Coordinates of C-alpha atoms in Angstrom, one line a residue:
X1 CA 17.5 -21.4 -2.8
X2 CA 20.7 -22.7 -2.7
X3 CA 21.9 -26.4 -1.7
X4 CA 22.7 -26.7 1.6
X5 CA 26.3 -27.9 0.7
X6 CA 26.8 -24.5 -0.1
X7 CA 25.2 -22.5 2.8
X8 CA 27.6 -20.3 4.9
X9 CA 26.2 -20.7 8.5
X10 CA 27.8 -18.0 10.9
X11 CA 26.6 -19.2 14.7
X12 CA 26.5 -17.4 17.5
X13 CA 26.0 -13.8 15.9
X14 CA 22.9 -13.1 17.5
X15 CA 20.8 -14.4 20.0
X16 CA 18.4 -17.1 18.9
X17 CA 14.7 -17.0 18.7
X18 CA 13.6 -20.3 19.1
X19 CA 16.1 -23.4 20.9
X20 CA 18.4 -25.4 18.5
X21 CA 16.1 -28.8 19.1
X22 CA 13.1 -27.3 18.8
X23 CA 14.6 -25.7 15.6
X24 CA 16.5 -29.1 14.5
X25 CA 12.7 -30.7 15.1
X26 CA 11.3 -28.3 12.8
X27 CA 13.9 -28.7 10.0
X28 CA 13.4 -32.7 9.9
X29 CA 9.5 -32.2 9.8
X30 CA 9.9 -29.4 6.7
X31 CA 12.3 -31.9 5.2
X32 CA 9.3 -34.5 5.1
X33 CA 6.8 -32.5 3.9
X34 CA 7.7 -33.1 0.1
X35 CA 5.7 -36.3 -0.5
X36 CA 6.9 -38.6 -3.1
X37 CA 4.6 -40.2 -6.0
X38 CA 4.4 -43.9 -5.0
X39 CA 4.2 -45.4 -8.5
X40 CA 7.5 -43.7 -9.9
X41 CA 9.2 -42.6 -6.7
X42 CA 9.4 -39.0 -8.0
X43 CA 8.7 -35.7 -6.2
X44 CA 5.8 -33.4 -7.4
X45 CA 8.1 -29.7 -7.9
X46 CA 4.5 -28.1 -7.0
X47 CA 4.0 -30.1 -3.8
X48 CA 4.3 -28.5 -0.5
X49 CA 4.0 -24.7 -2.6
X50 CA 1.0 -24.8 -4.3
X51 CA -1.9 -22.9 -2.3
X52 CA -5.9 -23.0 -2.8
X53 CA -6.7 -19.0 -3.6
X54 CA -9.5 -19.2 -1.8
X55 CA -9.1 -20.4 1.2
X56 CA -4.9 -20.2 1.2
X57 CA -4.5 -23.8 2.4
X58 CA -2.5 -26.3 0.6
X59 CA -3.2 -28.0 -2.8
X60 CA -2.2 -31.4 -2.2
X61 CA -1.1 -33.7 -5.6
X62 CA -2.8 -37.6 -6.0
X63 CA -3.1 -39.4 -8.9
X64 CA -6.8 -40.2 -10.6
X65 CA -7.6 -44.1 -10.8
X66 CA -6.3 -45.8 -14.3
X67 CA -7.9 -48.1 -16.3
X68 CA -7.3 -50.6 -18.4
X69 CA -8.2 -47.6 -21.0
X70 CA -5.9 -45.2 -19.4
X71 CA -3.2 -47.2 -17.9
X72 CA -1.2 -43.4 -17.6
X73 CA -1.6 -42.1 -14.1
X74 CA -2.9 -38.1 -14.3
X75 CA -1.6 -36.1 -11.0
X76 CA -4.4 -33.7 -10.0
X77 CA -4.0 -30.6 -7.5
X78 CA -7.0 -30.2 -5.0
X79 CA -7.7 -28.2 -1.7
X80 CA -7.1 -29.9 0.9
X81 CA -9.8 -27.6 2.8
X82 CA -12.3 -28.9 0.9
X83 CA -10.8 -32.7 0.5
X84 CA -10.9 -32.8 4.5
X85 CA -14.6 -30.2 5.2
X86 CA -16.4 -30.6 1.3
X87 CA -18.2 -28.1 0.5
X88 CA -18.3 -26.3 4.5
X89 CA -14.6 -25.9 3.8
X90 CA -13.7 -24.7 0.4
X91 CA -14.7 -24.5 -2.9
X92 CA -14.3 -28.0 -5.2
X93 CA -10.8 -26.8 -7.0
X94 CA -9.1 -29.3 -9.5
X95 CA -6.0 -28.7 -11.7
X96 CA -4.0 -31.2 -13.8
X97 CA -0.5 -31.1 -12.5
X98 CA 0.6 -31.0 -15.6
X99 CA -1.6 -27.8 -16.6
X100 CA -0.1 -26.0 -14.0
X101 CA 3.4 -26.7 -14.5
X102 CA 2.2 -25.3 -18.3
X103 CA 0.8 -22.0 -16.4
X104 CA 4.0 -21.3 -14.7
X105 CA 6.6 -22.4 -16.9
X106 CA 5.0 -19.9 -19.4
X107 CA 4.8 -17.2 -16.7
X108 CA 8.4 -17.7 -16.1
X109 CA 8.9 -17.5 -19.8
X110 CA 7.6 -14.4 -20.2
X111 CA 9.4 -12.8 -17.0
X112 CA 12.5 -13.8 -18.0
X113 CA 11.0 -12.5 -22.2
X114 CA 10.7 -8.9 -20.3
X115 CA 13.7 -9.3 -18.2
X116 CA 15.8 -9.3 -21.4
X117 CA 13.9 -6.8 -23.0
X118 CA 14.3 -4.2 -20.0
X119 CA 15.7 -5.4 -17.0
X120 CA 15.0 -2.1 -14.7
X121 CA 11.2 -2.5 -15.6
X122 CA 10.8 -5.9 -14.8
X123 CA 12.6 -5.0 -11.2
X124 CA 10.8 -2.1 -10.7
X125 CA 7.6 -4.4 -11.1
X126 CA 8.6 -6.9 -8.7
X127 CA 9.5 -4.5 -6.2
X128 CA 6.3 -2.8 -6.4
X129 CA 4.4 -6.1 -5.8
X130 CA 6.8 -7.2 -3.3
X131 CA 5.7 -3.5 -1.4
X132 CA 2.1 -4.5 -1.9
X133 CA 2.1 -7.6 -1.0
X134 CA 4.0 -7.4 2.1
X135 CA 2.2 -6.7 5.6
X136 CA 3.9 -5.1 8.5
X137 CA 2.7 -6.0 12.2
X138 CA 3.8 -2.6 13.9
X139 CA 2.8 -4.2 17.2
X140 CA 5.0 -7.3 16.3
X141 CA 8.3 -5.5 15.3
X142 CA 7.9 -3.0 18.6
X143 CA 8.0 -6.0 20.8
X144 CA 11.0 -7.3 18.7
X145 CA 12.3 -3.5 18.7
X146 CA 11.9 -3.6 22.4
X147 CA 13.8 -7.0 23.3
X148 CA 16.6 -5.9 20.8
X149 CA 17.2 -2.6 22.7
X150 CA 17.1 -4.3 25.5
X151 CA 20.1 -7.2 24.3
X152 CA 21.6 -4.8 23.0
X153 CA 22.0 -2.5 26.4
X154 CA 22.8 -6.1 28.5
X155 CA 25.6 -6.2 25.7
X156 CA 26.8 -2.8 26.0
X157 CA 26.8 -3.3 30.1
X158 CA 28.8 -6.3 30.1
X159 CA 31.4 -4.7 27.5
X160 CA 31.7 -1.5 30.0
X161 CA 32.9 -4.5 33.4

């Protein structure tokens, strides 16, 4: 994404879907959600994105106890299902921060390995997923289809006086 210093914001385009303070309201919560590590004051990159494959909540970041033997602080990943329900909620998952930055840094590694190699492939590949993965609520986008037609015939009327 890019920064927001170099967003181009048209307004009043379309009709919104949701009030500009309810909308400002959820902006400023979003922009909290990124938690920052106490001790060094620096963002986790996995926090806020990382998601339990079990249950699809969040995997929220904390660091395990040091000791005089390990004064080094080690960031673990954990549901929070099951840090908030135990074992009624989900499933006991643990990762080392630092094992999953490993995962996907070598993940994006070898993307961008076969991107170079053959381009077309790689985007037909992550078209293909993106089909599969995405889900289509037909009901959903005839109500939107609907209340567009409907704009749209107010706008028309209103252009014809």
């Amino acid at each position: 994404m890019r920064p927001k210093d170099e967003w181009v914001v048209v307004k009043d385009i379309f009709e919104p879907i949701v009030d500009l303070e309810l909308w400002e309201r959820v902006q400023e919560v979003n922009g909290k959600r990124r938690r920052m590590c106490k001790a060094k004051r620096e963002p986790i990159i996995f926090s806020g994105i990382a998601y339990c494959p079990d249950c699809g909540r969040r995997i929220s970041f904390f660091p395990e106890k040091t000791s005089e033997s390990n004064p080094k602080k080690t960031y673990f990943g954990s549901c929070q299902n099951y840090k908030a329900n135990g074992p009624d909620g989900c499933m006991p998952h643990r990762i080392k921060k630092q094992d999953l930055y490993d995962i996907v840094l070598k993940d994006i590694r070898e993307w961008a390995a076969m991107a170079l190699a053959d381009g077309q492939a790689v985007l037909g590949r992550v078209m293909e997923q993106q089909r599969l993965n995405s889900t289509v609520d037909y009901g959903l986008a005839e109500g939107k289809k609907r209340t567009i037609g409907k704009r749209l015939e107010e706008i028309s009327h209103k252009q014809a006086v």
